[in-house]
Structures are given as C-alpha cells and as structure tokens.
Tab-separated table of C-alpha atoms in Angstrom:
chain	number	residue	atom	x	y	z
Z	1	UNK	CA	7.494	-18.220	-47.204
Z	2	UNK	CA	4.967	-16.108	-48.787
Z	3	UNK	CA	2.460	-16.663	-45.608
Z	4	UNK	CA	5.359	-15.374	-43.833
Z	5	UNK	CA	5.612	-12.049	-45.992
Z	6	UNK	CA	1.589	-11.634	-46.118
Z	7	UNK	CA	1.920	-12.027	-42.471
Z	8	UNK	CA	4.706	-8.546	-42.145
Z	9	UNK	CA	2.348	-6.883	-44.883
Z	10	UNK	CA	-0.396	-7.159	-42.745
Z	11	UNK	CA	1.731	-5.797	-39.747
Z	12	UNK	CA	3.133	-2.903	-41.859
Z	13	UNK	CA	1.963	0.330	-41.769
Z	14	UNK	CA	0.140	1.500	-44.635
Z	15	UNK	CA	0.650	4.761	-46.437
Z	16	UNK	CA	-2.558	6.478	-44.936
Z	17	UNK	CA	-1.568	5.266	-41.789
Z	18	UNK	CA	2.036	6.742	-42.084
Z	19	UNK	CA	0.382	10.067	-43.334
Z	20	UNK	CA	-1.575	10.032	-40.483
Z	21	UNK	CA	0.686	9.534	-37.777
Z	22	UNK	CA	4.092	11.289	-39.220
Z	23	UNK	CA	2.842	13.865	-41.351
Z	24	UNK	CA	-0.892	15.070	-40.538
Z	25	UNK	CA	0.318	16.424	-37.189
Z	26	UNK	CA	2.668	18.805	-38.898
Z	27	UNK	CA	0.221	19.817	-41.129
Z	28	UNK	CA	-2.648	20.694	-38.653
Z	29	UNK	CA	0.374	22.632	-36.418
Z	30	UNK	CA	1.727	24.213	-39.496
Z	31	UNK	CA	-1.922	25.152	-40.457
Z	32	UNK	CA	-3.469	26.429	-36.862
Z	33	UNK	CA	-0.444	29.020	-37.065
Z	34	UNK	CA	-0.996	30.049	-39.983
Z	35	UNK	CA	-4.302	30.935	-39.616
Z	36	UNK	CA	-3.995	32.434	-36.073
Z	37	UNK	CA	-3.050	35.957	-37.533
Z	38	UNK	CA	-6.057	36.121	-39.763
Z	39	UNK	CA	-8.327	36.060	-36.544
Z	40	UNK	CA	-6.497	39.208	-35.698
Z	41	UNK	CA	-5.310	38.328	-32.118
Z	42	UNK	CA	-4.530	41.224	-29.526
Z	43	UNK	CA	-1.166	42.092	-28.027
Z	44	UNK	CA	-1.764	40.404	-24.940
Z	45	UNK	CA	-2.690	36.872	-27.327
Z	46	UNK	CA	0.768	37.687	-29.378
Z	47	UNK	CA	2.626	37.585	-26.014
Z	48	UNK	CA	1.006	34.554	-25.024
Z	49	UNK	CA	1.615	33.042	-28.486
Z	50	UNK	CA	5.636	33.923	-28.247
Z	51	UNK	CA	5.646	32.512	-25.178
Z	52	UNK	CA	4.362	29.275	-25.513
Z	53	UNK	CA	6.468	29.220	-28.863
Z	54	UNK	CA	9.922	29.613	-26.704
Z	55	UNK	CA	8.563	26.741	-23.735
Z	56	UNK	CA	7.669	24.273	-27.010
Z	57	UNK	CA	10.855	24.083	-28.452
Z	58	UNK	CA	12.356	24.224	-24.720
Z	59	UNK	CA	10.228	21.634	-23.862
Z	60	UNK	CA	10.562	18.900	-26.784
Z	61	UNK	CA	14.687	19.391	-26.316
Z	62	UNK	CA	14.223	18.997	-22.687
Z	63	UNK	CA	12.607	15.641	-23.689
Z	64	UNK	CA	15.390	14.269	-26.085
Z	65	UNK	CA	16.740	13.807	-22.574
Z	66	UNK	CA	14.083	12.517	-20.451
Z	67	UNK	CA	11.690	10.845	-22.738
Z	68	UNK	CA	14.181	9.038	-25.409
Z	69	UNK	CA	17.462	9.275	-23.208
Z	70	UNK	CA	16.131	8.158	-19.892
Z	71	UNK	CA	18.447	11.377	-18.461
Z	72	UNK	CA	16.562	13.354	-15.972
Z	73	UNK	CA	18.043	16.763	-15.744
Z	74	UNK	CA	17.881	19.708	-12.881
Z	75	UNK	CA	19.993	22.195	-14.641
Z	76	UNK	CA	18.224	21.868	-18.254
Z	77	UNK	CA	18.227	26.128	-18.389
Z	78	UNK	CA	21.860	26.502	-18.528
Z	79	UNK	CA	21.939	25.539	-22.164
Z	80	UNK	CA	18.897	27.719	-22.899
Z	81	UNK	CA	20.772	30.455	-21.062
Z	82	UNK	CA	23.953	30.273	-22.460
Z	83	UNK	CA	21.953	30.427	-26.004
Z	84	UNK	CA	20.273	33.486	-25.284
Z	85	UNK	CA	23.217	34.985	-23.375
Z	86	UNK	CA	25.359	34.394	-26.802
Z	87	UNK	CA	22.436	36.147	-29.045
Z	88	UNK	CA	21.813	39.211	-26.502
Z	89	UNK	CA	25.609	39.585	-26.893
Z	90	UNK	CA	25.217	39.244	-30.754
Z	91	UNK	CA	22.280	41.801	-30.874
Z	92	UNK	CA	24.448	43.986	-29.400
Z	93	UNK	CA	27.321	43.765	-31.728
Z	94	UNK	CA	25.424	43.686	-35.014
Z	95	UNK	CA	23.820	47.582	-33.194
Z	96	UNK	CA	27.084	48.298	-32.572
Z	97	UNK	CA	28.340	47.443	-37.167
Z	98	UNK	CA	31.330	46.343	-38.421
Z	99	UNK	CA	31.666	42.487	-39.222
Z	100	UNK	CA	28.127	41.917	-37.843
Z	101	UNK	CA	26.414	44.668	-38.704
Z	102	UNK	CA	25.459	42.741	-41.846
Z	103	UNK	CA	23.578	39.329	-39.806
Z	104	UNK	CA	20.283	39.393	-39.626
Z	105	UNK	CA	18.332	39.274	-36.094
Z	106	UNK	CA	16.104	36.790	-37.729
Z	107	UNK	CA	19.087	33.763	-37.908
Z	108	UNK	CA	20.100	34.774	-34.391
Z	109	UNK	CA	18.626	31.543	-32.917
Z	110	UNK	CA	21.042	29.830	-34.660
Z	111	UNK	CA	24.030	31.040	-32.552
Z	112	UNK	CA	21.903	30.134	-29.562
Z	113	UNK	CA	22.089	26.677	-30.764
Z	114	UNK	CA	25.492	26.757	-31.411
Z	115	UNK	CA	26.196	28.378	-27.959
Z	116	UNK	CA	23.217	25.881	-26.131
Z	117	UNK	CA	25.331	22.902	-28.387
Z	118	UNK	CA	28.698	23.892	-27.157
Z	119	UNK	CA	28.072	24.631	-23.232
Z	120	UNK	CA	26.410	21.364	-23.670
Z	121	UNK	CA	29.484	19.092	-25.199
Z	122	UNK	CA	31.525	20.577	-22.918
Z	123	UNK	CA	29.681	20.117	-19.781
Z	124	UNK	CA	28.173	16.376	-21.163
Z	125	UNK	CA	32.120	15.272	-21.508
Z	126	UNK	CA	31.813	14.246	-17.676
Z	127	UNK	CA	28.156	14.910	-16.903
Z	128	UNK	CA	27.279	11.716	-19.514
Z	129	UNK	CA	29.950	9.590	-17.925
Z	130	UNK	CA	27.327	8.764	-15.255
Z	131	UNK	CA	23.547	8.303	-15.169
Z	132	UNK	CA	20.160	7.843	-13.240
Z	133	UNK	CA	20.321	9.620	-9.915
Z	134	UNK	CA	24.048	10.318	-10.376
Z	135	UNK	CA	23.749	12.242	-13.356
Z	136	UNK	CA	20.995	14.235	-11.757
Z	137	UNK	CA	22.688	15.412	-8.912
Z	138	UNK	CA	25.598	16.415	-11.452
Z	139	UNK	CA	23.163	18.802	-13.338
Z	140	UNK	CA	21.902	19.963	-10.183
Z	141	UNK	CA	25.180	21.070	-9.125
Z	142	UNK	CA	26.230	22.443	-12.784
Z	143	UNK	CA	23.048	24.772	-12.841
Z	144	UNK	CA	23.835	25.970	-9.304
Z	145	UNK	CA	26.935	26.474	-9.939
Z	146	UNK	CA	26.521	28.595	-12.821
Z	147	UNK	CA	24.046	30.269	-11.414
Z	148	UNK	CA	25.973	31.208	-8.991
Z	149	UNK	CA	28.809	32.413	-11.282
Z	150	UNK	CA	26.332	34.155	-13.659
Z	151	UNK	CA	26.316	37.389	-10.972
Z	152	UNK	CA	30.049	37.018	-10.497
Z	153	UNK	CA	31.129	37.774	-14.526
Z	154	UNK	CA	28.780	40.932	-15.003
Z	155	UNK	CA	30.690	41.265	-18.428
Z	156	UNK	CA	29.293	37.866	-19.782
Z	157	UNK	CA	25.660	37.524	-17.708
Z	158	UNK	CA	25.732	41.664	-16.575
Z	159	UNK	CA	25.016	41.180	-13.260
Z	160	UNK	CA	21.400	41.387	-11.477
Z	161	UNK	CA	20.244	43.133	-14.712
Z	162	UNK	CA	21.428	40.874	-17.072
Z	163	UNK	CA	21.703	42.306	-20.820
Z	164	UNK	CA	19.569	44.256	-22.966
Z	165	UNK	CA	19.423	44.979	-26.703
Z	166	UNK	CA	17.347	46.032	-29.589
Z	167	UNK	CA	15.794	43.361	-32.144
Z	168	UNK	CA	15.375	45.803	-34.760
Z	169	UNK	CA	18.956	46.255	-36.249
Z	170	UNK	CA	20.569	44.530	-39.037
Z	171	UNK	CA	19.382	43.505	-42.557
Z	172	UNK	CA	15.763	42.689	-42.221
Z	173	UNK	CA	14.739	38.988	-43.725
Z	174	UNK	CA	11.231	38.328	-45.258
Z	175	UNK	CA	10.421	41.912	-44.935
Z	176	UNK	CA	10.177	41.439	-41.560
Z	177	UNK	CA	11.537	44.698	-39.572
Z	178	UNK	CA	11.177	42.318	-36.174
Z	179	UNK	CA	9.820	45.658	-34.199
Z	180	UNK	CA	6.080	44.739	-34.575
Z	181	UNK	CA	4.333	41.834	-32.439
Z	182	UNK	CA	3.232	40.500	-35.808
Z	183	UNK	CA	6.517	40.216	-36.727
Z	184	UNK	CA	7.746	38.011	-34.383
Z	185	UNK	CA	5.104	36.273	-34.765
Z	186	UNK	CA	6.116	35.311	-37.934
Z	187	UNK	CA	9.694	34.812	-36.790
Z	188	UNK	CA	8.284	32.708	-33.707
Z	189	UNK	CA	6.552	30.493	-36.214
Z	190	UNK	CA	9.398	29.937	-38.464
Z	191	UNK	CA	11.328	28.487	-36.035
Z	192	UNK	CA	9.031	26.619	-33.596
Z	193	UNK	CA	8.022	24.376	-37.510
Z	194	UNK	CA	11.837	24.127	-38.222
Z	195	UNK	CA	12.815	23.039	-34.947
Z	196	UNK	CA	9.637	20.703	-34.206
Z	197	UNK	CA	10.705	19.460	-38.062
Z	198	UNK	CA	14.405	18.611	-37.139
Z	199	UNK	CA	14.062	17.134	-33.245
Z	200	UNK	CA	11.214	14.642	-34.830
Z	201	UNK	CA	13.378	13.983	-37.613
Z	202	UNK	CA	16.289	12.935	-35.081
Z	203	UNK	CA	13.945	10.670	-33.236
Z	204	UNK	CA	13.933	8.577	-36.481
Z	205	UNK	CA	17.456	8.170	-36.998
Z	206	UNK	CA	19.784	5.784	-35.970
Z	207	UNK	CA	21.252	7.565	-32.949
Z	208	UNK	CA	17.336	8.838	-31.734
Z	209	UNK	CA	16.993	4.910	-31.706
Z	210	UNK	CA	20.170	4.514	-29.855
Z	211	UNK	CA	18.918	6.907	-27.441
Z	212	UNK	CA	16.069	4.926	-26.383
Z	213	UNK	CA	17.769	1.528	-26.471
Z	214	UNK	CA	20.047	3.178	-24.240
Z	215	UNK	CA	17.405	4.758	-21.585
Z	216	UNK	CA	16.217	0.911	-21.693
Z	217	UNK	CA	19.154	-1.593	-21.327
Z	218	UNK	CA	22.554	0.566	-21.565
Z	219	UNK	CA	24.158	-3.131	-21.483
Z	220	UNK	CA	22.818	-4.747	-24.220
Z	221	UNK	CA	23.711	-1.668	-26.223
Z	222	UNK	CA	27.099	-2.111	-25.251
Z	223	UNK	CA	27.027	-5.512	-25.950
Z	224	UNK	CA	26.204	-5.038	-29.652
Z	225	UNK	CA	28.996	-2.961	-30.167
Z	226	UNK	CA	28.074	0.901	-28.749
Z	227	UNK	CA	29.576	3.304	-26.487
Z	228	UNK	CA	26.253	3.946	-24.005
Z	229	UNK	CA	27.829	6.888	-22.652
Z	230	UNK	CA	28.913	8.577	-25.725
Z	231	UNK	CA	25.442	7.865	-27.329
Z	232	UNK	CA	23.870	9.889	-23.944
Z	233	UNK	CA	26.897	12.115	-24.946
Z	234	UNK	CA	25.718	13.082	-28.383
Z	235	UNK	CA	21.960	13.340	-27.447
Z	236	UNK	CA	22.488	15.920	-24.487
Z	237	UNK	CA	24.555	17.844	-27.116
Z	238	UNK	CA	22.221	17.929	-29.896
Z	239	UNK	CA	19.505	18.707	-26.780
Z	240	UNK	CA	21.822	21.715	-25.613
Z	241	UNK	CA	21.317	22.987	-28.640
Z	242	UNK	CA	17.851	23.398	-29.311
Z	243	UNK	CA	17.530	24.472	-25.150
Z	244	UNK	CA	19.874	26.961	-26.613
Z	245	UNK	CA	18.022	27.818	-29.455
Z	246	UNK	CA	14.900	28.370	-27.726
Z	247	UNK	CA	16.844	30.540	-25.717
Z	248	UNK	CA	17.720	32.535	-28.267
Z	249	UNK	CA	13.837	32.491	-29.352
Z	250	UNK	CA	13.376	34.409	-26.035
Z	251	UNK	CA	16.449	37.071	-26.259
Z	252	UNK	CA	14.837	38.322	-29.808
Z	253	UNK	CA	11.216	38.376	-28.181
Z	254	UNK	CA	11.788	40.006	-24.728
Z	255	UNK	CA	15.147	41.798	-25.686
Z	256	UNK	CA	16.843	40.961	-22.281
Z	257	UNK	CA	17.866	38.321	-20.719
Z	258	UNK	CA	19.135	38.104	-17.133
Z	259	UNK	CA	20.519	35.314	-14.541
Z	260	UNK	CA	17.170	34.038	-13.235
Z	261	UNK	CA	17.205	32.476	-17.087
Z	262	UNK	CA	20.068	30.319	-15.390
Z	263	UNK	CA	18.111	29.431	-12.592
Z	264	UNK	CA	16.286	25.965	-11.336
Z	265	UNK	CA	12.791	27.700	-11.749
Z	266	UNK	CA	12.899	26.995	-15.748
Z	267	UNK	CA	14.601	23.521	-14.950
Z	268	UNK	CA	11.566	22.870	-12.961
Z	269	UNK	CA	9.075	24.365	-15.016
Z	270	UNK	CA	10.128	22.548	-18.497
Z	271	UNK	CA	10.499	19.056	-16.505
Z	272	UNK	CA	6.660	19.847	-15.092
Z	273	UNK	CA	6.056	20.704	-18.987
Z	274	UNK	CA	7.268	17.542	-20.350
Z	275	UNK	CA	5.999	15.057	-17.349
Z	276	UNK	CA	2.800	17.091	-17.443
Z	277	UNK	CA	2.136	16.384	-20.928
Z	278	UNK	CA	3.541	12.498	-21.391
Z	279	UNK	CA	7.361	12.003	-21.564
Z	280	UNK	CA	6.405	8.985	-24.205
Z	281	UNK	CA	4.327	10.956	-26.587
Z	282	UNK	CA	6.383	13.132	-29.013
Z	283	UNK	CA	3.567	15.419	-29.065
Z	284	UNK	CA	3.324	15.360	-25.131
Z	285	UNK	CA	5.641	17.912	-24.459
Z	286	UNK	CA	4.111	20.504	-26.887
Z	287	UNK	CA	0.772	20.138	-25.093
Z	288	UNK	CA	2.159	20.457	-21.707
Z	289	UNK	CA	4.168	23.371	-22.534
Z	290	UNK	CA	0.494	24.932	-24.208
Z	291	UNK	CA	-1.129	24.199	-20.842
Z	292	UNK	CA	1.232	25.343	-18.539
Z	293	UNK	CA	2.320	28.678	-20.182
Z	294	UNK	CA	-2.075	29.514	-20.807
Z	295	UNK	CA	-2.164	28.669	-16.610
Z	296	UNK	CA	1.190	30.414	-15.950
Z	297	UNK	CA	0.187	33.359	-17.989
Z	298	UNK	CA	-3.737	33.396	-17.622
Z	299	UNK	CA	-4.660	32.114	-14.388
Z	300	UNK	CA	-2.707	34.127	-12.245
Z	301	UNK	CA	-4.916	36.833	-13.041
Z	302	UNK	CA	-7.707	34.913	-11.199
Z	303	UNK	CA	-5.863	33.173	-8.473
Z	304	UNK	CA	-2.986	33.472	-6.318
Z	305	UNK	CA	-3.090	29.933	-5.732
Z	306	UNK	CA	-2.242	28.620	-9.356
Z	307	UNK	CA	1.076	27.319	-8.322
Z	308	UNK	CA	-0.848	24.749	-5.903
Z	309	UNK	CA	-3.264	23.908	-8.813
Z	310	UNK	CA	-0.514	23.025	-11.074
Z	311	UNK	CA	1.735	21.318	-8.186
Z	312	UNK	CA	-1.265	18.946	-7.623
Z	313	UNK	CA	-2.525	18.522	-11.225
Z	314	UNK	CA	1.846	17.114	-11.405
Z	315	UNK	CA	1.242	15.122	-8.874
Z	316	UNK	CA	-2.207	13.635	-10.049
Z	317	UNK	CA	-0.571	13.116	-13.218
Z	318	UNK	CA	2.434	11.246	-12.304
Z	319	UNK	CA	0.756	9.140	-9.937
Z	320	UNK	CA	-2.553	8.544	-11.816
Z	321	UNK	CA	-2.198	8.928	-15.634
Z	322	UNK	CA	2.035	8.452	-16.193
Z	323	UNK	CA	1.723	8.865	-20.034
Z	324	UNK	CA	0.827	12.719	-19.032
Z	325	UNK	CA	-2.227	14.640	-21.201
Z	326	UNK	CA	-1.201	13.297	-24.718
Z	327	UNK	CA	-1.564	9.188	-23.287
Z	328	UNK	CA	-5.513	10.291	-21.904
Z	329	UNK	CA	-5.873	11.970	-25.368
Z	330	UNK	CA	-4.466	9.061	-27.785
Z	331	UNK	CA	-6.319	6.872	-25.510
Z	332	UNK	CA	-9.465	8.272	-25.545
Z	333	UNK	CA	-9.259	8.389	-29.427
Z	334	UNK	CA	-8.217	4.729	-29.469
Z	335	UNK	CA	-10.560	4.090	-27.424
Z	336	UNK	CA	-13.921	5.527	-29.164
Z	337	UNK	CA	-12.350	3.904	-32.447
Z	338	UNK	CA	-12.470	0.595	-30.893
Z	339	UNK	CA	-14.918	-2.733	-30.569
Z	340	UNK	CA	-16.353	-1.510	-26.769
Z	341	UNK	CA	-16.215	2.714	-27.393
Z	342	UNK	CA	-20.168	2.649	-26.030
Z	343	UNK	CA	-19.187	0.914	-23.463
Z	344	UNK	CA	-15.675	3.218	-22.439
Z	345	UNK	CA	-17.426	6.038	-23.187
Z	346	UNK	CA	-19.951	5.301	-20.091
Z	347	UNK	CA	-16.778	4.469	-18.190
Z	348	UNK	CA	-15.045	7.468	-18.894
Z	349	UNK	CA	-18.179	9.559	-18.539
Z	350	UNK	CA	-18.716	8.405	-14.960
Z	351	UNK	CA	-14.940	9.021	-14.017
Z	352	UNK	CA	-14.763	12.216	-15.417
Z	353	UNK	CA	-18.152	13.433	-13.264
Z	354	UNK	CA	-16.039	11.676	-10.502
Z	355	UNK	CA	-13.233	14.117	-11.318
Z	356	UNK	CA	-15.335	16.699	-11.509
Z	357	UNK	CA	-17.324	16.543	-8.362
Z	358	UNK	CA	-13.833	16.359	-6.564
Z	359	UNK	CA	-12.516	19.287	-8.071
Z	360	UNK	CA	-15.012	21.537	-7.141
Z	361	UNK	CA	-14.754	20.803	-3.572
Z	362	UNK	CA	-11.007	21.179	-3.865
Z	363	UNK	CA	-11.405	24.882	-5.528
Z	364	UNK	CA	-13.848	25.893	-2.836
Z	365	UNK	CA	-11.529	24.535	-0.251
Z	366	UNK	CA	-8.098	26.405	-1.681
Z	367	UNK	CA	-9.685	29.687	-2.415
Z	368	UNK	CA	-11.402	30.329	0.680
Z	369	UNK	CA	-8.632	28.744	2.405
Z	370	UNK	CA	-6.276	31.500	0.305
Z	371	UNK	CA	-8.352	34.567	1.505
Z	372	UNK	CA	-8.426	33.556	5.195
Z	373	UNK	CA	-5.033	32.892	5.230
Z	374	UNK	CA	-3.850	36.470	3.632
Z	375	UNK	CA	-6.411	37.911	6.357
Z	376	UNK	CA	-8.232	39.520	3.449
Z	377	UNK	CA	-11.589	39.195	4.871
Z	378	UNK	CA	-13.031	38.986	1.477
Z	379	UNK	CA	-15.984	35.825	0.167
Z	380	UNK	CA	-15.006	33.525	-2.747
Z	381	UNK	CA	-17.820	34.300	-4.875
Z	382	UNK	CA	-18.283	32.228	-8.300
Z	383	UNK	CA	-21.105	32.265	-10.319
Z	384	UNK	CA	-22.633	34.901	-8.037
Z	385	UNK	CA	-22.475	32.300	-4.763
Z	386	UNK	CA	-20.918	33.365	-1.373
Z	387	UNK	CA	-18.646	31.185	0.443
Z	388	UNK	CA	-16.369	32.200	3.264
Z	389	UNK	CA	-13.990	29.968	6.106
Z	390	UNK	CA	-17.050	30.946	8.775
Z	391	UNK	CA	-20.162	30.138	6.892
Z	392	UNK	CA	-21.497	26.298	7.618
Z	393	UNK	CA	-22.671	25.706	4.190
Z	394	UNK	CA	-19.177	26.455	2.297
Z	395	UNK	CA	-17.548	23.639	4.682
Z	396	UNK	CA	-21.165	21.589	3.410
Z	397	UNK	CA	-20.130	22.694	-0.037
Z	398	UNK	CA	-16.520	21.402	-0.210
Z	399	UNK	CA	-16.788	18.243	1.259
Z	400	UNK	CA	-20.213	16.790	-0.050
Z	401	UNK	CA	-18.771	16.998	-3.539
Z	402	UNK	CA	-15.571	15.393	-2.472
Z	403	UNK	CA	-17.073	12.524	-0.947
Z	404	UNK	CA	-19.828	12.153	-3.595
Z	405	UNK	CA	-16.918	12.222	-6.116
Z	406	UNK	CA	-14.702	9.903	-4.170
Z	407	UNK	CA	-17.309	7.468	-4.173
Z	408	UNK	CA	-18.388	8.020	-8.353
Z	409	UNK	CA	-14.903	6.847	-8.607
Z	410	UNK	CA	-14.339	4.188	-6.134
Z	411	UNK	CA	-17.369	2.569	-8.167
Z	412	UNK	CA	-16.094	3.345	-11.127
Z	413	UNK	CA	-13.031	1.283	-10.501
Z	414	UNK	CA	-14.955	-1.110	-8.220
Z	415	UNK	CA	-16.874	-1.812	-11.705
Z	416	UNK	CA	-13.569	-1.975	-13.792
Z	417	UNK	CA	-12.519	-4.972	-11.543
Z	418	UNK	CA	-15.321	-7.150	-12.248
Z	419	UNK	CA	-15.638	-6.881	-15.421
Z	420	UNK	CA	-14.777	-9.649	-17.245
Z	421	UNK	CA	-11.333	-10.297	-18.696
C-alpha cells in the first residue's frame, strides 16, 4: 500500500510545478501589461494594444466552444454583437441621466456579458439540442439570420450606421476619465486579466471538465448520470457571455458599433484565431489572436496580399502542425528540456531552413504575381533587389528556393523515418 501511494506522489505535481504551469503565466501577462505604458507606446501601438485586447477575450470564449466543448460555431459574433449593441445603447442612456446617469462606462462590459449570456441561453435552448455538423449549420443560419434582421430594426442595430456614443460620461472609476488612449488602456487591461482569470478558472471546475468529457464521448457522459446537451447548454451560455463582453470591450474603445459586428467575417476571423493558435492549448488562442490582429493591423500596410498569407499559414497549420502556434512552442520547450535536445535542435534547425527557403520563393511568387495582376506595372523590390513577372531571374528566384526547400525537408523527414525507434 505505501508503494502504491509513493507511486501517485511521484506522479503528482509538485508545488513548483503547479506554480509554473497555473500561475507563472498570469504573472508574466499581468506583468508585460503593466510595463507596456512605461515604454511610452504611440497612438497607433495603443490602438493595436485595444485591439488585440477585444480579439483575446473574443478568442478564448470562442474556444470554451471549440477547444473544451467540441462545438464548432459559424455565428460566434452574434453574442459579441448583441453585447456591444446592449452597452452602445447603455452609453447612450447614462449621456442621456436619470437612473443611469450614475453607472460608470468602466463596468459597461458587464452588461455586454449579460446581454452576450442571454442571446446565448436563448438561442443555445435549441441550438445545443444537436451537435457536430448539425449544430454548425444551425449557427450558420442564426448569424445569417440576424444579420439579416440587424438592418431591418434600425431602432435596436440603427441601420447601415449602426450606433454611436460617447465613452466619457458617467462617474469616472480609478480616476480614469476613459477619453485618453491611456485610459483605456488601463480599462482594456483590467478586463482582458479578469476575464483571462475567470474563463481559466471555469476550465477547472466541474462543468469545464464536463465540457471536455462531453466533446469526447457524449455517451459515456450520459451514462454516468449527465444531461450532454444541457452541459453543451451551459458552456455556450457562459461562452455568450464573455463573446458578449468582449463586445462590449469594443463599444467603449471605438464608440460605435454597427451590423458588420453581426457578420460571418468575425465568426471567421476568431475561429482562424483560435485554430491558428492551438484549440488544445489554453494559451493558444491568446497567441493566435496576438498574431493575427499584428498581421491584420500591420501588414496590410505592406501588402495587399495578407489575406492569402494568412489563408495559407491556416491551412499549413491545420494540416501540418494541428496543436496550432502554442503546440510548436510547448514543444520546442519540451523538447530542448529533454534527453535528445542536441539532437532536435539539429532537426528542427534543418526544417525550419526548409521552411524558410520555401517561403521566400512563395513571397516572390505572390507579390509579383499581385502587381501584374492589378496591371500596376511596378517591380517587387526587397532589400534593394528587382524582380518583376518578365524578368528570367525572378521566375529563377522563386522556384530554386522552393525546390531547394522542398528537398531540406523531404530529407528532413526522410531522416526522421530511419531513425531508430
């Protein structure tokens, strides 16, 4: 008997470890935002900042679904428009006194998860009652159909415009007067930590277990005794309400929200976000919604073709690496911590110049390929170089790397194969 409890000590966790992989995280996120302000950031960083605050919190609720419920969803930015629709109404009536002339803008991201939380349980009654491809199609529909309805009822959505306010009324909280960027900075912060808090909090109680046991064998759950589809019933609630609150994030920053919030191009984007940066990792959906708001945001200013960069880096990802940019990242660091790191370091080092090699040929290819297409007439020149669609050595340019890379990586994996088990 006591071999047997030595044996579960050894398996335990220790407390390091459990500081480590619970609590650090929070820590280093808590501490990188505070100390972003002290490096004085410009407006154009603030906006960028804001931003990526809103898709994080959109992102990890998007991923109660996907990740721990197994419930792919189409029609994820209803809830996250319905949030911000209720606090755009709510800015207006504190501007306008009486009863809510007295509630803070700060706290107005709490209505949007009350208003992302009730759209939710109401539309989850009979969205939850199926699942897998069925329950897809029924958020599909859902978001088209509000959609649709959002530019029918201008008095709820206001039409093509949408609805427009001003942050700065009300009692101000913290000292914050929520008019400066630095201000909702502060505000951003305070509610991307709170919310990151809670949702990891839920994935450690018994119904964030429930979830997953559900996304893997909805039978056996029901065999011990559950409801599966009230369990997937009370998770896209709860998840409705942080979409919604991060919706209500993004009616206090921008100060107007409109029906394209509705729309299946933030359903898309936050399911990119959260497949991008590893469904499995709780920390996966935070960096995919970094990455994709910095190329979103930042790259467009380079390229018009960003949208096929980040359309093939999804595809790459889901076919290639499945456990997104957070399963290469744990991996690599389990993997230098390990027995054989020399050795998967060397690995790793020739597939990445593999990688590499590829990619360049693939940029040279796109970009010149952009310009001749839009009849511009105009060289893709990095790093001082000229290439254009006529010159011999831009076609020598793209496909020698692709081919050298192609073959770094079919030996590479050639390699991997005969290694020794």
């Amino acid at each position: 008997m006591s071999d047997v409890s030595q044996t579960h000590a050894s398996l335990a966790p220790s407390s390091a470890q459990k500081f480590r992989q619970r609590f650090l995280p929070f820590l280093v996120f808590g501490a990188i935002l505070l100390l972003i302000p002290m490096t004085d950031p410009s407006r154009t960083m603030y906006a960028l900042m804001h931003q990526m605050a809103i898709y994080i919190v959109f992102a990890l609720a998007y991923n109660m679904l996907l990740g721990k419920g197994g419930m792919l969803s189409f029609g994820h930015a209803v809830y996250f428009g319905f949030g911000g629709y209720l606090c755009m109404h709510a800015m207006n009536w504190i501007e306008d006194g009486g009863v809510w002339g007295a509630f803070p803008t700060f706290f107005l991201p709490v209505l949007g998860f009350v208003g992302g939380a009730v759209s939710a349980v109401v539309i989850g009654s009979f969205s939850t009652k199926r699942s897998g491809t069925t329950f897809a199609m029924i958020s599909l529909g859902v978001a088209e159909l509000i959609f649709a309805g959002a530019f029918m009822f201008d008095s709820l959505f206001g039409g093509e415009q949408g609805i427009s306010g001003d942050r700065m009324n009300g009692p101000e909280v913290f000292g914050l007067s929520m008019g400066p960027q630095s201000d909702i900075y502060w505000f951003m912060a305070f509610w991307t930590i709170l919310s990151v808090i809670a949702m990891y909090a839920f994935t450690r109680t018994p119904l964030g277990r429930l979830s997953e046991a559900v996304r893997d064998n909805p039978q056996r759950v029901e065999f011990i005794g559950y409801n599966p589809q009230r369990v997937r019933w009370l998770v896209f609630s709860i998840s409705g309400g942080f979409a919604g609150l991060a919706g209500g994030m993004s009616a206090v920053n921008y100060e107007i929200f409109t029906p394209e919030a509705l729309s299946l191009i933030p359903s898309g984007f936050v399911l990119i976000m959260a497949y991008v940066g590893g469904i499995t990792y709780f920390a996966g959906p935070i960096m995919g919604a970094v990455l994709l708001t910095y190329m979103s945001s930042m790259m467009s200013d380079f390229t018009e073709a960003w949208l096929l960069y980040l359309g093939l880096m999804f595809v790459l990802i889901v076919m290639y690496a499945p456990r997104g940019i957070a399963g290469i990242v744990f991996g690599f660091w389990d993997g230098i911590r390990g027995a054989n790191s020399a050795e998967l370091l060397r690995k790793w080092s020739v597939q990445l110049l593999g990688c590499l090699l590829m990619l360049i040929g693939l940029i040279i290819l796109v970009e010149v390929s952009v310009r001749w297409s839009n009849g511009w007439g105009e060289a893709f020149e990095p790093f001082g170089l000229h290439f254009t669609h006529a010159d011999i050595m831009t076609w020598i340019a793209i496909f020698v790397p692709i081919v050298a890379g192609g073959y770094v990586l079919r030996l590479a994996t050639r390699e991997k194969e005969e290694m020794p088990a």
